[in-house]
PDB file of C-alpha atoms in Angstrom:
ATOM      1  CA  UNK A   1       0.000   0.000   0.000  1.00 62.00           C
ATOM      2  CA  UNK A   2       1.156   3.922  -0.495  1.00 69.00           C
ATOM      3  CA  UNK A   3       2.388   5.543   2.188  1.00 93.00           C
ATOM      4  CA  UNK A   4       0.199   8.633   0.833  1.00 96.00           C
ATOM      5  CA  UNK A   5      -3.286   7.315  -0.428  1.00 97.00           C
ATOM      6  CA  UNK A   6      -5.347   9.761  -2.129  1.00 97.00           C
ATOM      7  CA  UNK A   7      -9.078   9.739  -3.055  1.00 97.00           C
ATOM      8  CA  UNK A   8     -10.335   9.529  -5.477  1.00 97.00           C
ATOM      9  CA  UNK A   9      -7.672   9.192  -8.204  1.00 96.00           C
ATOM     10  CA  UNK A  10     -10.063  10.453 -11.246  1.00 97.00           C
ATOM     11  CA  UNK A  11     -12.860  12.758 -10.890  1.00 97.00           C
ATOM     12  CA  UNK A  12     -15.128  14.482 -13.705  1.00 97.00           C
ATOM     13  CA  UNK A  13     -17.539  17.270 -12.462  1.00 96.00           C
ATOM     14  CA  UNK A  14     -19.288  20.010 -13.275  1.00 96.00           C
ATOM     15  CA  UNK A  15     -19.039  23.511 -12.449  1.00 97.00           C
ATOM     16  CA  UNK A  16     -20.552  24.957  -9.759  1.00 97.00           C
ATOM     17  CA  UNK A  17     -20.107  21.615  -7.790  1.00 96.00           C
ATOM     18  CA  UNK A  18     -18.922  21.311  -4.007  1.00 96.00           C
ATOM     19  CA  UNK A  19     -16.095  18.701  -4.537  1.00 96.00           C
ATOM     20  CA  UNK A  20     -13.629  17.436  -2.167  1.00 97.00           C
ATOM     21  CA  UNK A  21     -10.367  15.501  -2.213  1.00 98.00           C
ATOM     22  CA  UNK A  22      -9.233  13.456   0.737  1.00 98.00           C
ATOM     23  CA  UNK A  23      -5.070  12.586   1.226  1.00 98.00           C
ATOM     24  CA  UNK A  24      -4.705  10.261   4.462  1.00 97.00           C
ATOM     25  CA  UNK A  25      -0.725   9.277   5.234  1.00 97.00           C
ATOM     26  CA  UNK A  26       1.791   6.385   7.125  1.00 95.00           C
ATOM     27  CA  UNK A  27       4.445   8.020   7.340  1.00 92.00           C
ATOM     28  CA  UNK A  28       4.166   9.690  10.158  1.00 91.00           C
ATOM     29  CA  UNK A  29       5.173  12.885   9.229  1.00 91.00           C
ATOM     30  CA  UNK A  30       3.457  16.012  10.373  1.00 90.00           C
ATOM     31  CA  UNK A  31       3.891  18.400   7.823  1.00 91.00           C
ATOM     32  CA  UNK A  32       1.411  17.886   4.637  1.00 94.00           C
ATOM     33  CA  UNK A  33       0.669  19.826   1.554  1.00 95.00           C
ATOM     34  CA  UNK A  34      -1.717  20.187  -1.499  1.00 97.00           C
ATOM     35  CA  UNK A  35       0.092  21.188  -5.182  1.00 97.00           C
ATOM     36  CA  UNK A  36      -1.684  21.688  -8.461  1.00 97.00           C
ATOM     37  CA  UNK A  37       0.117  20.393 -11.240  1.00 96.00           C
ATOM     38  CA  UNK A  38      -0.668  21.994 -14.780  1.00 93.00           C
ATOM     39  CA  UNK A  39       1.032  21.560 -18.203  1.00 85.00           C
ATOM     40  CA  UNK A  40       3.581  24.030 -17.998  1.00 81.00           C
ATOM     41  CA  UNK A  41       3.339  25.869 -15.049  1.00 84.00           C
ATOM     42  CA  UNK A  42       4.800  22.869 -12.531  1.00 87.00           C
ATOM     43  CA  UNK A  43       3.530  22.312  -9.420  1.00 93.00           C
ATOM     44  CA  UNK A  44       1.695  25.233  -7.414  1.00 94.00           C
ATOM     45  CA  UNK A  45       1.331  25.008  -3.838  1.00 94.00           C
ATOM     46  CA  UNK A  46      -2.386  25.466  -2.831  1.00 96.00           C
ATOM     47  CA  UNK A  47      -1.960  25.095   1.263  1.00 96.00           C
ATOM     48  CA  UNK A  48       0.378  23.537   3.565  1.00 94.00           C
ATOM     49  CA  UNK A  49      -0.166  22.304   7.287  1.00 94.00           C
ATOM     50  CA  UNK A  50       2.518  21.463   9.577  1.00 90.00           C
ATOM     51  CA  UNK A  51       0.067  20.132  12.530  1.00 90.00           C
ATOM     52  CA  UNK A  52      -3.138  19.613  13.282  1.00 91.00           C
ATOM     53  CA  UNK A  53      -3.784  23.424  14.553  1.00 92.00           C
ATOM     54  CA  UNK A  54      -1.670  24.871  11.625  1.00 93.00           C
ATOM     55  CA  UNK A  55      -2.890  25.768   8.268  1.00 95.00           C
ATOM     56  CA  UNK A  56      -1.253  27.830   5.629  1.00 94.00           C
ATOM     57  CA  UNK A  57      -2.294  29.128   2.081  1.00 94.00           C
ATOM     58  CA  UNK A  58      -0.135  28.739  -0.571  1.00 92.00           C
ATOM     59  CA  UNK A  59       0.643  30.793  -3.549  1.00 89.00           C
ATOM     60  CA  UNK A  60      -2.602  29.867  -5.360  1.00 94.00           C
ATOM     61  CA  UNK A  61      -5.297  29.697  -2.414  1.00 95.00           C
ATOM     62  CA  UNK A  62      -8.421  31.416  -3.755  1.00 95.00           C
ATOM     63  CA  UNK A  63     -11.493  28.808  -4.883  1.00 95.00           C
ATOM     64  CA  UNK A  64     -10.065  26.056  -2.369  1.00 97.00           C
ATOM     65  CA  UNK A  65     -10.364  25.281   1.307  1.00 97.00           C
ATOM     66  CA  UNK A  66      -8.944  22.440   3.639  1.00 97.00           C
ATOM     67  CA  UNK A  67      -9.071  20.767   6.205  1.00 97.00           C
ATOM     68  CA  UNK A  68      -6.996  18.785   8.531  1.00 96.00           C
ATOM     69  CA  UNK A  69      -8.930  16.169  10.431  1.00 91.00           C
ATOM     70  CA  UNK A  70      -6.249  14.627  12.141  1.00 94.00           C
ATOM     71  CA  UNK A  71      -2.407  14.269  11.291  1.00 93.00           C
ATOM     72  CA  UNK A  72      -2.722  11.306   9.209  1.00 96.00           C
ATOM     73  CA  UNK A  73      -5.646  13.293   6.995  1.00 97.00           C
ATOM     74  CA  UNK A  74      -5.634  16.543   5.140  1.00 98.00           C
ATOM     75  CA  UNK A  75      -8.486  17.181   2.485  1.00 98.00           C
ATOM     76  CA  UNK A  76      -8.998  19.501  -0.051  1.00 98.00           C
ATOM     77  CA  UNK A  77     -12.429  21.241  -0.793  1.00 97.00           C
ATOM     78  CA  UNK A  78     -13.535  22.706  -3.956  1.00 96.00           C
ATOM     79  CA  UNK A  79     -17.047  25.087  -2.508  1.00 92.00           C
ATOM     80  CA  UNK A  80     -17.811  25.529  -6.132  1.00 96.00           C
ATOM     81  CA  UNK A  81     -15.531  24.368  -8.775  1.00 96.00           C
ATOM     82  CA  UNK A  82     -15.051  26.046 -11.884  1.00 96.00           C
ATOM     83  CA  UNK A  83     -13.500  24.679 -15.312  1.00 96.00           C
ATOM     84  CA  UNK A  84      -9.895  26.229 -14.971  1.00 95.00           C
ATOM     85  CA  UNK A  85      -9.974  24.020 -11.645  1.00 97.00           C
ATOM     86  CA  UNK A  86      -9.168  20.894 -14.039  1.00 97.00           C
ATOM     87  CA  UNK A  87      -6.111  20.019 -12.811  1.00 96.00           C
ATOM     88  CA  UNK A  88      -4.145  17.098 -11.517  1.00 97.00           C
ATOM     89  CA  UNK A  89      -3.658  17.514  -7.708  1.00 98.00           C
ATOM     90  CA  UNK A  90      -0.663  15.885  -5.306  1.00 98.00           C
ATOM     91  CA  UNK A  91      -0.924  15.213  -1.781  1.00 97.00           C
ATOM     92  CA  UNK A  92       2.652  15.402  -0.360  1.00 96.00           C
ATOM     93  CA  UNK A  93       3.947  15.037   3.502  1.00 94.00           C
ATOM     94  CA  UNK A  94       7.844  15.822   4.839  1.00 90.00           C
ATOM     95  CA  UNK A  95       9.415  15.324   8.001  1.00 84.00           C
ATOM     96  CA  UNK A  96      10.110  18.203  10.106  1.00 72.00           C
ATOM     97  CA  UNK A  97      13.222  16.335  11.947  1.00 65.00           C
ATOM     98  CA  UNK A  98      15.715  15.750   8.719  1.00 61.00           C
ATOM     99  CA  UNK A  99      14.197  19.042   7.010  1.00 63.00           C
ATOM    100  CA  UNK A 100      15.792  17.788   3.848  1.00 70.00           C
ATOM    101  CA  UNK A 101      13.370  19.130   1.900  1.00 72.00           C
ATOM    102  CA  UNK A 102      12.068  15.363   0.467  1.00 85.00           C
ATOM    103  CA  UNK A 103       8.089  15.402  -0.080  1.00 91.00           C
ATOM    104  CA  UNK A 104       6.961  12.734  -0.419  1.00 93.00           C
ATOM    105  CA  UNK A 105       3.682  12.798  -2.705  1.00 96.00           C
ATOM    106  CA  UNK A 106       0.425  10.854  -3.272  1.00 97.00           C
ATOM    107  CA  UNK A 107      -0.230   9.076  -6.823  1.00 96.00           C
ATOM    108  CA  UNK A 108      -2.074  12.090  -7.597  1.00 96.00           C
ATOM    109  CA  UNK A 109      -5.829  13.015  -8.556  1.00 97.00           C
ATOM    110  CA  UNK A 110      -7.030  13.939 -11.645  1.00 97.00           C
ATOM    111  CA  UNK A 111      -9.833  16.686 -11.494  1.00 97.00           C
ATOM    112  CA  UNK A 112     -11.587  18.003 -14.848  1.00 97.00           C
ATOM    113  CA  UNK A 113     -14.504  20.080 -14.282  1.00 97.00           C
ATOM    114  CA  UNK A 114     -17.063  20.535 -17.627  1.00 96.00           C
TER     115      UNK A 114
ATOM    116  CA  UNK B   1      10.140  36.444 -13.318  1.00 59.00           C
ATOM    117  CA  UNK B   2       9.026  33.095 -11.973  1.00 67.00           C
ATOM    118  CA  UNK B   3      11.074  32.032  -8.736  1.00 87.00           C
ATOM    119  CA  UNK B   4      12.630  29.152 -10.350  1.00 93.00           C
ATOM    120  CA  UNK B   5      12.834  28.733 -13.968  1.00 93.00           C
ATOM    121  CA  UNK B   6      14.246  25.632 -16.232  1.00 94.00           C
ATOM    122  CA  UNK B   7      15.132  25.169 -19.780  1.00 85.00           C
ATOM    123  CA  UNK B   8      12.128  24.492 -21.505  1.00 75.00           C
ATOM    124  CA  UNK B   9      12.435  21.623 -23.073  1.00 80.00           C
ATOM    125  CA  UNK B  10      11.641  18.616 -24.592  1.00 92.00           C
ATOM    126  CA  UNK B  11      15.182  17.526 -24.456  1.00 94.00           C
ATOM    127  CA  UNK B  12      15.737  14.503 -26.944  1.00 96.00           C
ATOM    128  CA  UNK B  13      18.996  13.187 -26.250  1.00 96.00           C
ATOM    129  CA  UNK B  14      20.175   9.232 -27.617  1.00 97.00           C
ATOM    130  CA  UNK B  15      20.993   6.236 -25.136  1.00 97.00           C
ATOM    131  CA  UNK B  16      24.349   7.110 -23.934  1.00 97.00           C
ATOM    132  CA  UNK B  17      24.438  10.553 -24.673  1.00 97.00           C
ATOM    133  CA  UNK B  18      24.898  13.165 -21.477  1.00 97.00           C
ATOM    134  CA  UNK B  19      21.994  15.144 -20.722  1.00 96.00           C
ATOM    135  CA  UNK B  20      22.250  18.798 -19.080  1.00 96.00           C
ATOM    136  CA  UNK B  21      19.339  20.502 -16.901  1.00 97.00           C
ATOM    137  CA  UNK B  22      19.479  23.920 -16.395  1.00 96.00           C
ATOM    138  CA  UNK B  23      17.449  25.695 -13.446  1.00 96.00           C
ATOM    139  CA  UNK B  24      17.556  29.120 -12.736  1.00 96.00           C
ATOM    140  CA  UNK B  25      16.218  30.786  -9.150  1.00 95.00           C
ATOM    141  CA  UNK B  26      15.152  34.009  -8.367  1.00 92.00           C
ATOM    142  CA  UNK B  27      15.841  34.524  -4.598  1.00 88.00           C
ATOM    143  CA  UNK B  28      18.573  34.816  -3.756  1.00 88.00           C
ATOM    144  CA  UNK B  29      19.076  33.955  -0.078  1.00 86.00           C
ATOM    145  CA  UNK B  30      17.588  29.989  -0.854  1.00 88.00           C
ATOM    146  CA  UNK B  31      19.754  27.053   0.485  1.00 86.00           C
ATOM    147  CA  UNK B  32      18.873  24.030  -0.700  1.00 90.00           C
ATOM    148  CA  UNK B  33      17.836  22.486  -4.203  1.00 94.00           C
ATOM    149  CA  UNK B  34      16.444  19.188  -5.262  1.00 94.00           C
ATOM    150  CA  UNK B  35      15.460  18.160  -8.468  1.00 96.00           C
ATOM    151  CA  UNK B  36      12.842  15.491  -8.522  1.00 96.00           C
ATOM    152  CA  UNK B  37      11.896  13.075 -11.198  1.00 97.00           C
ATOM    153  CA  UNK B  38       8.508  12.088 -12.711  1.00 96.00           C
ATOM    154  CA  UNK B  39       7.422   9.586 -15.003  1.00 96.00           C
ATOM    155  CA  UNK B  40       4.575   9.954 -17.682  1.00 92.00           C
ATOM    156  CA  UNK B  41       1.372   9.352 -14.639  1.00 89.00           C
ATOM    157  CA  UNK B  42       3.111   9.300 -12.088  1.00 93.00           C
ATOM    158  CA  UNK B  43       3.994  11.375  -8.924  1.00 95.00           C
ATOM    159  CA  UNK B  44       7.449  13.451  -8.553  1.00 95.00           C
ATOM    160  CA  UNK B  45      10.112  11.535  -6.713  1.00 94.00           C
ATOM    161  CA  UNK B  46      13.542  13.005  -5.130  1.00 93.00           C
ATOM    162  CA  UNK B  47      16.672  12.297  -7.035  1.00 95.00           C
ATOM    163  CA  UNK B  48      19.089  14.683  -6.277  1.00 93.00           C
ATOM    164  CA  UNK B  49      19.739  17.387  -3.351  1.00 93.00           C
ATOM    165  CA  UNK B  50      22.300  19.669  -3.029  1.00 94.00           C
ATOM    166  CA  UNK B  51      23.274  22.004  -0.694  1.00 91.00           C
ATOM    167  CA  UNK B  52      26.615  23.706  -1.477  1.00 92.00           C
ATOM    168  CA  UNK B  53      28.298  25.568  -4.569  1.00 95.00           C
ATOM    169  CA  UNK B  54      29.742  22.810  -6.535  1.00 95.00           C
ATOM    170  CA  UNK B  55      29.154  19.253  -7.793  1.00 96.00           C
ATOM    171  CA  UNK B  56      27.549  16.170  -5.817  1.00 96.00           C
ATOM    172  CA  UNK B  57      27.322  12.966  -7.880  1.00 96.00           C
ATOM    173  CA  UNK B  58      25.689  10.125  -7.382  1.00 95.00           C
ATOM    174  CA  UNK B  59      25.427   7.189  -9.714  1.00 96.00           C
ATOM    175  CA  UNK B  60      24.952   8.474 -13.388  1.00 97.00           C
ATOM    176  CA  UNK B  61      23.233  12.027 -11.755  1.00 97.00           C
ATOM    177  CA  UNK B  62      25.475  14.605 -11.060  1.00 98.00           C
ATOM    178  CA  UNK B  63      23.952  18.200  -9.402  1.00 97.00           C
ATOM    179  CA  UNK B  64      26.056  21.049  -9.684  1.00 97.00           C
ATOM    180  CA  UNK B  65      25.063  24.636  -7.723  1.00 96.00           C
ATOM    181  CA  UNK B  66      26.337  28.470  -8.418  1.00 96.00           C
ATOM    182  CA  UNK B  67      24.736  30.568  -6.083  1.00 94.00           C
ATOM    183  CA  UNK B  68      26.480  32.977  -6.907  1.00 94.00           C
ATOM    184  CA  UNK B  69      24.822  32.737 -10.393  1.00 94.00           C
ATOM    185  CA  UNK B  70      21.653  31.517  -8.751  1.00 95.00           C
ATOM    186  CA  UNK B  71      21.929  28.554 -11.473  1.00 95.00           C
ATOM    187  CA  UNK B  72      21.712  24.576 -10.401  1.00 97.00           C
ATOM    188  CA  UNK B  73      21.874  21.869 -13.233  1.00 97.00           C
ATOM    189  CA  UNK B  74      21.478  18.491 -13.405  1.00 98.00           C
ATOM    190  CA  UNK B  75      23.671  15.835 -15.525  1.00 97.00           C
ATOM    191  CA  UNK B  76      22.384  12.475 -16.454  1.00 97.00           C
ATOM    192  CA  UNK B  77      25.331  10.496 -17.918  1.00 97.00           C
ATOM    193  CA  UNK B  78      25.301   7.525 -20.180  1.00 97.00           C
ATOM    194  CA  UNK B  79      21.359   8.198 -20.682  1.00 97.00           C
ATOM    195  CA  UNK B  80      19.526   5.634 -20.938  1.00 97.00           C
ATOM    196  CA  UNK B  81      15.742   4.862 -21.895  1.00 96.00           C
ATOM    197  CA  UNK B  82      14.447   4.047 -18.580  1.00 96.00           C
ATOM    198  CA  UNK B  83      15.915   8.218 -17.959  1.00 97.00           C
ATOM    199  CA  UNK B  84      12.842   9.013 -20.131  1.00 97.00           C
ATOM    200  CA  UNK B  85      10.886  11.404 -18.046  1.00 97.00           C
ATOM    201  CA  UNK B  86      10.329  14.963 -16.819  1.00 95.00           C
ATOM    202  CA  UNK B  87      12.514  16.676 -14.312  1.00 97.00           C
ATOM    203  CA  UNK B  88      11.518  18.973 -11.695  1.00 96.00           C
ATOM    204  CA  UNK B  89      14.053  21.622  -9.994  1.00 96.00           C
ATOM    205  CA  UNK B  90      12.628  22.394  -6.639  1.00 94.00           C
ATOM    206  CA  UNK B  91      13.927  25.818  -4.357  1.00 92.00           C
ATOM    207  CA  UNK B  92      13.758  26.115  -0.906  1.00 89.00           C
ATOM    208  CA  UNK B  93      13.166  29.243   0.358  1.00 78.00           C
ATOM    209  CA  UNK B  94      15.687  31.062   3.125  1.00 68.00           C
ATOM    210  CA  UNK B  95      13.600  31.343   6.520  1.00 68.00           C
ATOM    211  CA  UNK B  96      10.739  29.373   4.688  1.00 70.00           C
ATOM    212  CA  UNK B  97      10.048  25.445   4.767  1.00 70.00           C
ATOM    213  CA  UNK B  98       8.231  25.123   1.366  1.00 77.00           C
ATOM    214  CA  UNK B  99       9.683  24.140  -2.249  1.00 86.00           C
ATOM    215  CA  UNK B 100       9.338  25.948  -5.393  1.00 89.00           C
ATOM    216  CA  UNK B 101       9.286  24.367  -8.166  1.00 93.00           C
ATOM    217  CA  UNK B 102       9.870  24.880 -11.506  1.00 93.00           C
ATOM    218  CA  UNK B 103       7.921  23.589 -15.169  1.00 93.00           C
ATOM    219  CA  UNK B 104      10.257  20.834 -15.241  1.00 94.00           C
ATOM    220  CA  UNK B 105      11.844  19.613 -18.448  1.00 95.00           C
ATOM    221  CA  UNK B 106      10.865  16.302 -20.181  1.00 95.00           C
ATOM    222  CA  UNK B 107      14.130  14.161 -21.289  1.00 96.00           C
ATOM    223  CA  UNK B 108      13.219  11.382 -23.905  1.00 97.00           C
ATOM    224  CA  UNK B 109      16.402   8.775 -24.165  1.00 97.00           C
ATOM    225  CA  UNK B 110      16.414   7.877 -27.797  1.00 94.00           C
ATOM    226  CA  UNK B 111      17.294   3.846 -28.456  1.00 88.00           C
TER     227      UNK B 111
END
């Protein structure tokens, strides 16, 4: 099994839709993160949490929300997703003690919204 | 300017040939750089980090940093098919514990 599971892996909506994107973890680790990945633009960091009580945005926060239900879970919510939402999105966790800089990411999910 | 820019790519290179990544950063005070790897579907996994000016090798990957020249590349030697991918350069930020990353560049090792 992954170490970082997310669900669902594919997703097709449509816009205006409340959708939400779960990442739960095994590694332990308490620092966890949500990137958009687009055709060339790279990976955009949406929001970052590094514990339970501690959530960050990210360069490209507006439209999204999260939430960190415990330290092995951090979701991602889309209120009302629009088209230029489609995306593919990556879970990723690191480890505050070596502070390497390693993330370590999910398999990814693959959003389009119509 | 985007914080951390690489060349654009596609880079076609054939088996055995070296290929160069070039990464550029914007800010100037950042310590530590990492370029990641990703297949076609996949998610982005950590090949390389490096830390001072200089080279670090490891295997057929070798990282090389300027700061000075806020430039980091990234040598694959003796390419080889299973190289075929897209390459990430990632920046961390002074004072800051998130990466920056850049488009990445996609290799394709030629038989």
């Amino acid at each position: 099994d992954a170490d970082v599971t997310q669900t669902p892996r594919n997703r097709i909506t449509k816009t205006g839709k409340r959708i939400m994107l779960e990442c739960s973890q095994t590694k332990g680790h308490d620092r966890m993160y949500w990137y958009r990945q687009d055709p060339g633009l790279g990976l955009r960091l949406i929001y970052y949490s590094f514990d339970v009580k501690d959530i960050n945005k990210g360069e490209i926060s507006d439209g999204y929300s999260v939430s960190r239900q415990a330290q092995a879970k951090f979701s991602l919510s889309l209120e009302s997703a629009i088209p230029n939402q489609t995306a593919l999105y990556f879970c990723a966790t690191s480890d505050p003690g070596l502070d390497t800089g390693e993330l370590f990411f999910g398999e990814g999910s693959r959003l389009t919204v119509l | 300017q985007k914080e951390v820019e690489q060349n654009s790519g596609p880079l076609s290179v054939p088996e055995g040939a070296i290929a160069s990544l070039n990464c550029t950063y914007s800010d100037r005070g950042s310590q530590s750089f990492f370029w990641y790897r990703q297949y076609s579907g996949k998610s982005p996994e950590l090949i390389m980090s490096i830390y001072s000016n200089g080279d670090k090798e490891d295997g057929r990957f070798t990282a090389q940093l300027n700061k000075a020249s806020q430039y980091v590349s990234l040598l694959i030697r003796d390419s080889q098919p299973s190289d075929s991918a897209t390459y990430l350069c990632a920046v961390k930020h002074s004072n800051d514990y998130k990466l920056s990353f850049g488009a990445g560049t996609t290799v394709t090792v030629r038989a």
